[in-house]
Structure formats: C-alpha cells, structure tokens
mmCIF file of C-alpha atoms in Angstrom:
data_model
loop_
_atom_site.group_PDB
_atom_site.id
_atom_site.type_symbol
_atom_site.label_atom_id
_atom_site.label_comp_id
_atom_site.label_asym_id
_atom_site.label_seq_id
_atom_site.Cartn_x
_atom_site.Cartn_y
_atom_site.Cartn_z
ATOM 1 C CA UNK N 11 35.111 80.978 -15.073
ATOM 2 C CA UNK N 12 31.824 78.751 -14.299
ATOM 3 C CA UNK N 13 32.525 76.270 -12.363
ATOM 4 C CA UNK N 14 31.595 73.098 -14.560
ATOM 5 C CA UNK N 15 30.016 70.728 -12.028
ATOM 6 C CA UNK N 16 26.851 72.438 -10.022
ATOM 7 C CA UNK N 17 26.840 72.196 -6.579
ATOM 8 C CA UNK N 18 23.247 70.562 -5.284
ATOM 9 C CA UNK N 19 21.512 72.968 -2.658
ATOM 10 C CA UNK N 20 21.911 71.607 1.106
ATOM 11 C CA UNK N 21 18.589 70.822 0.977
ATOM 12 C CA UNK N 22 18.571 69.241 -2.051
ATOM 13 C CA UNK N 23 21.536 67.336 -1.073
ATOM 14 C CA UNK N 24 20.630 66.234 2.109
ATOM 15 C CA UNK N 25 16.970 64.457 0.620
ATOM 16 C CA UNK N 26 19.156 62.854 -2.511
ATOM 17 C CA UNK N 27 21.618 61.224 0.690
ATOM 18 C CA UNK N 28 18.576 60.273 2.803
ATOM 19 C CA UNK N 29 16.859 58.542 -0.267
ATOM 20 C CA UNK N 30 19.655 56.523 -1.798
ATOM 21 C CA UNK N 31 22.022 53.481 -0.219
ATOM 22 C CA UNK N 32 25.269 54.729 0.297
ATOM 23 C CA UNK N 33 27.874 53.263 -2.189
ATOM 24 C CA UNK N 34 30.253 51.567 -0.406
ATOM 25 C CA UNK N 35 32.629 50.376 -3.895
ATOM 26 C CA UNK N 36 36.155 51.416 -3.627
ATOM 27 C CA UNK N 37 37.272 53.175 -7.325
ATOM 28 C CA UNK N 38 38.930 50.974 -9.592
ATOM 29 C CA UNK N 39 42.622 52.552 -8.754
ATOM 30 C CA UNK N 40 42.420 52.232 -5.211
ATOM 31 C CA UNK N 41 40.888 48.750 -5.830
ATOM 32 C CA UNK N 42 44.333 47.909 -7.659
ATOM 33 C CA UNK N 43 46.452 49.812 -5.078
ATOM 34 C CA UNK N 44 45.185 47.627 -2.593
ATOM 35 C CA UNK N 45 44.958 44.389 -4.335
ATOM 36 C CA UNK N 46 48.863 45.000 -6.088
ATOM 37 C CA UNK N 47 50.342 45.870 -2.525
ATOM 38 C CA UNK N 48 48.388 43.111 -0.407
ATOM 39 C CA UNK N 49 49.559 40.165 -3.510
ATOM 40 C CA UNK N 50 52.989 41.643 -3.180
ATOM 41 C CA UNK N 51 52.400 41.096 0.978
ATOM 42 C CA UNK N 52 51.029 37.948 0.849
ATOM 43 C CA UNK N 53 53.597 36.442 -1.725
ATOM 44 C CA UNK N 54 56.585 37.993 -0.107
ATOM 45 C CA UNK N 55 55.458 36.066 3.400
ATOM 46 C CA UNK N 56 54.691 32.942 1.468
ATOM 47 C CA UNK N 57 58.560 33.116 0.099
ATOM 48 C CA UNK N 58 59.761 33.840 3.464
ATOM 49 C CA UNK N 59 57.891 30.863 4.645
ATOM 50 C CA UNK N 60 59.291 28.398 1.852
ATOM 51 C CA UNK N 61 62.875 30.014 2.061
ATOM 52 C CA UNK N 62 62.993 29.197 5.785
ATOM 53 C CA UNK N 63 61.372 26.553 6.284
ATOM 54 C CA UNK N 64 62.179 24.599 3.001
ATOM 55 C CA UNK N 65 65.235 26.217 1.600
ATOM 56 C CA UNK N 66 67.478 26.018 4.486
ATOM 57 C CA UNK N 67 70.584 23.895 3.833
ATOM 58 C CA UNK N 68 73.170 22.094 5.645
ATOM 59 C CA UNK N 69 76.670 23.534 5.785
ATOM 60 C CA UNK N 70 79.750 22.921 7.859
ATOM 61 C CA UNK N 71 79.095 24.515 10.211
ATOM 62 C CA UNK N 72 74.986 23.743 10.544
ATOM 63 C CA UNK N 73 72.012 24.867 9.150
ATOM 64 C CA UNK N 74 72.554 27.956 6.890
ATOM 65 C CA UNK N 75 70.050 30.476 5.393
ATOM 66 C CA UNK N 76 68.666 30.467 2.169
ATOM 67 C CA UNK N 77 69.563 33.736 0.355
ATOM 68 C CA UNK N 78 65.518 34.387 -0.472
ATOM 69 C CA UNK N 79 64.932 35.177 2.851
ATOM 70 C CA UNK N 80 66.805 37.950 3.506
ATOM 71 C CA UNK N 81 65.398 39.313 -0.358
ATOM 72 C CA UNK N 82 61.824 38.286 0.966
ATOM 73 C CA UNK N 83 61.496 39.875 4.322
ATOM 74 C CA UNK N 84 62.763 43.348 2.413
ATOM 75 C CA UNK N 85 60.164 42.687 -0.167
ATOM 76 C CA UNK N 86 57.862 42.010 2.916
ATOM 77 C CA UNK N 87 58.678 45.530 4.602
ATOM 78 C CA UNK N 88 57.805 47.313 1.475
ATOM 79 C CA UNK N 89 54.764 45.900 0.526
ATOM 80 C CA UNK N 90 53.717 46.327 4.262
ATOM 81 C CA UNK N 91 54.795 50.113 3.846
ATOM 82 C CA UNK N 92 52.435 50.487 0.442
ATOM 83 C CA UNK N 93 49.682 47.950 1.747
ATOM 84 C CA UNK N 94 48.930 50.778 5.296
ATOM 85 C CA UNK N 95 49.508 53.865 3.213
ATOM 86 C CA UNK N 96 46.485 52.292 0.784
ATOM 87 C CA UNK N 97 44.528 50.938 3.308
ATOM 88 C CA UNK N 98 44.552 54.193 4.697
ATOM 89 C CA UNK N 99 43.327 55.970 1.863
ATOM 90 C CA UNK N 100 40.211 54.263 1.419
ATOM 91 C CA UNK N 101 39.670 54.975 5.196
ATOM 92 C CA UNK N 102 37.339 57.641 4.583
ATOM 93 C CA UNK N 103 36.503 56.719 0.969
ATOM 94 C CA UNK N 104 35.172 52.980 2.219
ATOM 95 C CA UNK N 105 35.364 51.770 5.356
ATOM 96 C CA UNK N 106 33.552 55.385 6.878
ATOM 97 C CA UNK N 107 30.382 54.742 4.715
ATOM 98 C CA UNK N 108 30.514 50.955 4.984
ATOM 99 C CA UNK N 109 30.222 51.439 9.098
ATOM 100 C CA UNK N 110 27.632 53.862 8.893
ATOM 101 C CA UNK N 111 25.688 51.299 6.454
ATOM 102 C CA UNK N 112 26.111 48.390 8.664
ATOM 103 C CA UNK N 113 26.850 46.303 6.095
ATOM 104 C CA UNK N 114 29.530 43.558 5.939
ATOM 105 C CA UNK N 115 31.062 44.902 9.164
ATOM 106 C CA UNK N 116 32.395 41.336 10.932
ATOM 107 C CA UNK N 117 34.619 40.652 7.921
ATOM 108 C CA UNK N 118 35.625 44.254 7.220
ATOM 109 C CA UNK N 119 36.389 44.818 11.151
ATOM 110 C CA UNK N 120 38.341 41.229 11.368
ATOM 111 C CA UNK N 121 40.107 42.498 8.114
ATOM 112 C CA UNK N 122 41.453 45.984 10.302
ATOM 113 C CA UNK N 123 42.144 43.833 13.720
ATOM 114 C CA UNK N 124 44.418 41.759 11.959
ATOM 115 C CA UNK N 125 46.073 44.026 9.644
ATOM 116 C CA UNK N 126 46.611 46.159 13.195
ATOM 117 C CA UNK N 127 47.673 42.806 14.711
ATOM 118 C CA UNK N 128 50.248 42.151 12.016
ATOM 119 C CA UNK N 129 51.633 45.558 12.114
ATOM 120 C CA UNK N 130 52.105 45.060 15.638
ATOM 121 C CA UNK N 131 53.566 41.635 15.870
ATOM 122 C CA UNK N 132 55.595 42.321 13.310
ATOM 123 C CA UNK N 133 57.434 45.482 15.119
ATOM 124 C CA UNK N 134 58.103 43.561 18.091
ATOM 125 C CA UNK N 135 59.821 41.269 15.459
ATOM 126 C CA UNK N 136 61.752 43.668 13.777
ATOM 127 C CA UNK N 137 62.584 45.465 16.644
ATOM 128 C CA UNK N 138 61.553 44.314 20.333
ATOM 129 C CA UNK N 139 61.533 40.284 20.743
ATOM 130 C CA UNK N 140 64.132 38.538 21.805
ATOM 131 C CA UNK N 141 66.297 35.668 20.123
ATOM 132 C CA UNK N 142 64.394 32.867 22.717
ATOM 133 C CA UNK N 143 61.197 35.148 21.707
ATOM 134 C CA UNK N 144 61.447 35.282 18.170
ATOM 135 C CA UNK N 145 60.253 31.416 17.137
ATOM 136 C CA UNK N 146 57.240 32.410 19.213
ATOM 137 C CA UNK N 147 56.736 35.604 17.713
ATOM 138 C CA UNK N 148 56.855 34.720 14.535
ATOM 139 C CA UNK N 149 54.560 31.725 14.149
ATOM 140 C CA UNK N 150 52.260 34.085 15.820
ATOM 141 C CA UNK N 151 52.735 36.455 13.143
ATOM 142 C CA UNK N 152 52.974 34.358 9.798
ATOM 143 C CA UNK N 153 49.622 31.794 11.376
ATOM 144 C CA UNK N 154 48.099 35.294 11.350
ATOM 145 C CA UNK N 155 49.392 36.407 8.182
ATOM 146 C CA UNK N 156 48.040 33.437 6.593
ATOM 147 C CA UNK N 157 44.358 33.815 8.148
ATOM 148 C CA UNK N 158 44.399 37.179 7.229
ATOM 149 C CA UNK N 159 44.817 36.343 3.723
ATOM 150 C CA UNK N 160 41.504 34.447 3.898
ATOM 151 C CA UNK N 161 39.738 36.926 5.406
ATOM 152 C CA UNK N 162 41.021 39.495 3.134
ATOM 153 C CA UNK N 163 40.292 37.443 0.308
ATOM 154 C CA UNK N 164 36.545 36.532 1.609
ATOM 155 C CA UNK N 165 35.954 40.294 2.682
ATOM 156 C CA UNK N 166 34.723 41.413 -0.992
ATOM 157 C CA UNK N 167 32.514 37.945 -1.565
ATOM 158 C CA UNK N 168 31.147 38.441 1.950
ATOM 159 C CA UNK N 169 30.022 41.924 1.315
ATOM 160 C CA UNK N 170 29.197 41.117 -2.534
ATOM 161 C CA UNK N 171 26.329 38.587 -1.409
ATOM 162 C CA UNK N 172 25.337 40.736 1.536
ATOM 163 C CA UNK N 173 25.044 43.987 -1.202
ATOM 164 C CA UNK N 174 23.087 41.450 -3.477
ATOM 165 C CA UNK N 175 20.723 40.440 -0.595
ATOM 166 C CA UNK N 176 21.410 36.487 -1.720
ATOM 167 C CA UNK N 177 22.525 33.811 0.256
ATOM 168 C CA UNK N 178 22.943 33.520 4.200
ATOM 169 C CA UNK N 179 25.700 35.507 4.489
ATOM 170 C CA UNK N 180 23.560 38.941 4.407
ATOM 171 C CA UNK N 181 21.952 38.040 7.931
ATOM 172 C CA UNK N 182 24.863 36.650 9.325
ATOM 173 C CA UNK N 183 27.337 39.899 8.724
ATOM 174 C CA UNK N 184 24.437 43.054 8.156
#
C-alpha cells in the first residue's frame, strides 16, 4: 500500500524548519481538554471557597459544614487529576517548541511553577499537614489557586500580542 502522506527528504526538511516560525498553537481538542478540566478546577475551588467560608452554619453543637464542600473538594481532586494528565500532553506538543522559540516564556513558566506549586501544596493538604497546619496550608494554596487563575487566563493574551508583534507585552515576555 502507498503510504498516502510523503515523507520530505532530511534535507528538505531540515531547510523548510530553519525557514519557517515554529507554530506554537495547541490543536483545537487539546485546547478544550485543557480549558474544560482547568474551568472544572477553578470552579470546584471557587465552591469550596464559598461553601466554607460562606455556607458554614451554626448548630448545637458549633459551627457545622456545609454539605458542598465535601462534593467540591472531590470535584476538585478530579479535575486536578484531568487538568496534569492534559497539561502533560501538550508538553511536547506546546510548551517544547514555545521554549525553543523564546516566546511568551515568563507567563508560560509562571503558569508550570504554580500548577507544580498547587500540586504540591495541595498533597501536603491531603495528606501531610497537620490540623494546627492546615489553616496555613490552605490559604497558601487557594491565594495561589486564585493567582493562578489569572495567570492562566492572561497566558494565551500574553502570548497572542507577543505572536502578533503589537503592544508592549512582546518586549516585555520574548
């Protein structure tokens, strides 16, 4: 059978790579992937935050629980589960090119230290701090969850404008 998509020469291959910009777009699914598990992320620590911080009620006995937050920290864990696997697919697909480009690399490298940062702090949550520890732990990690959200959100505008050459942004972050 003929193989229906010619493979270029090495030479010819190597000149077309030298000659044009590397594309640094993620495909349209892995686009979604991303975007569905970080929206399920972000709104599952948003509920978490209004359940126990605004929800909470007085019983006999004290302050009890509201039931969301038990519902939204298991939402929470599996959008965290989908949100790495994804990230990690576009690994080589993405962020590989978009370092050897030097393009938009601030934003994109803040967007991996804090993803790394709220993997880790949350661990120690789930499984290593303390109940004196915990309050501390946890601001830490929903403070960071919530700048992480901006710079997740920015990271595509950032490298947008620095792609398009306009605005300020493309000296700040090439």
């Amino acid at each position: 059978m003929k193989n229906p998509r010619p493979q270029p020469s090495r030479a010819g291959h190597a000149i077309h790579m030298a000659t044009h910009a590397t594309p640094l777009r993620m495909t349209l699914s892995s686009k979604w992937a991303i975007w569905a598990s970080f929206g399920l992320l972000a709104a599952s620590g948003c509920l978490w935050l209004i359940a126990r911080y605004a929800l909470r009620t007085q019983g006999q006995f004290g302050e009890l629980p509201s039931p969301l937050e038990p519902l939204s920290m298991k939402l929470h864990g599996v959008s965290l589960l989908f949100m790495l696997f994804f990230t990690g697919s576009v690994l080589h697909s993405h962020i590989r090119r978009a370092i050897r480009s030097h393009r938009n690399r601030v934003s994109g490298w803040l967007v991996i230290a804090m993803l790394v940062a709220l993997s880790g702090s949350g661990e120690v949550l789930y499984y290593f701090a303390s109940e004196q520890a915990r309050p501390i732990w946890s601001e830490v990690h929903w403070i960071t969850g919530l700048l992480f959200t901006l710079t997740f959100v920015l990271h595509p505008v950032i490298g947008r404008k620095s792609r398009n050459g306009s605005g300020k942004l493309n000296s700040l972050y090439k």
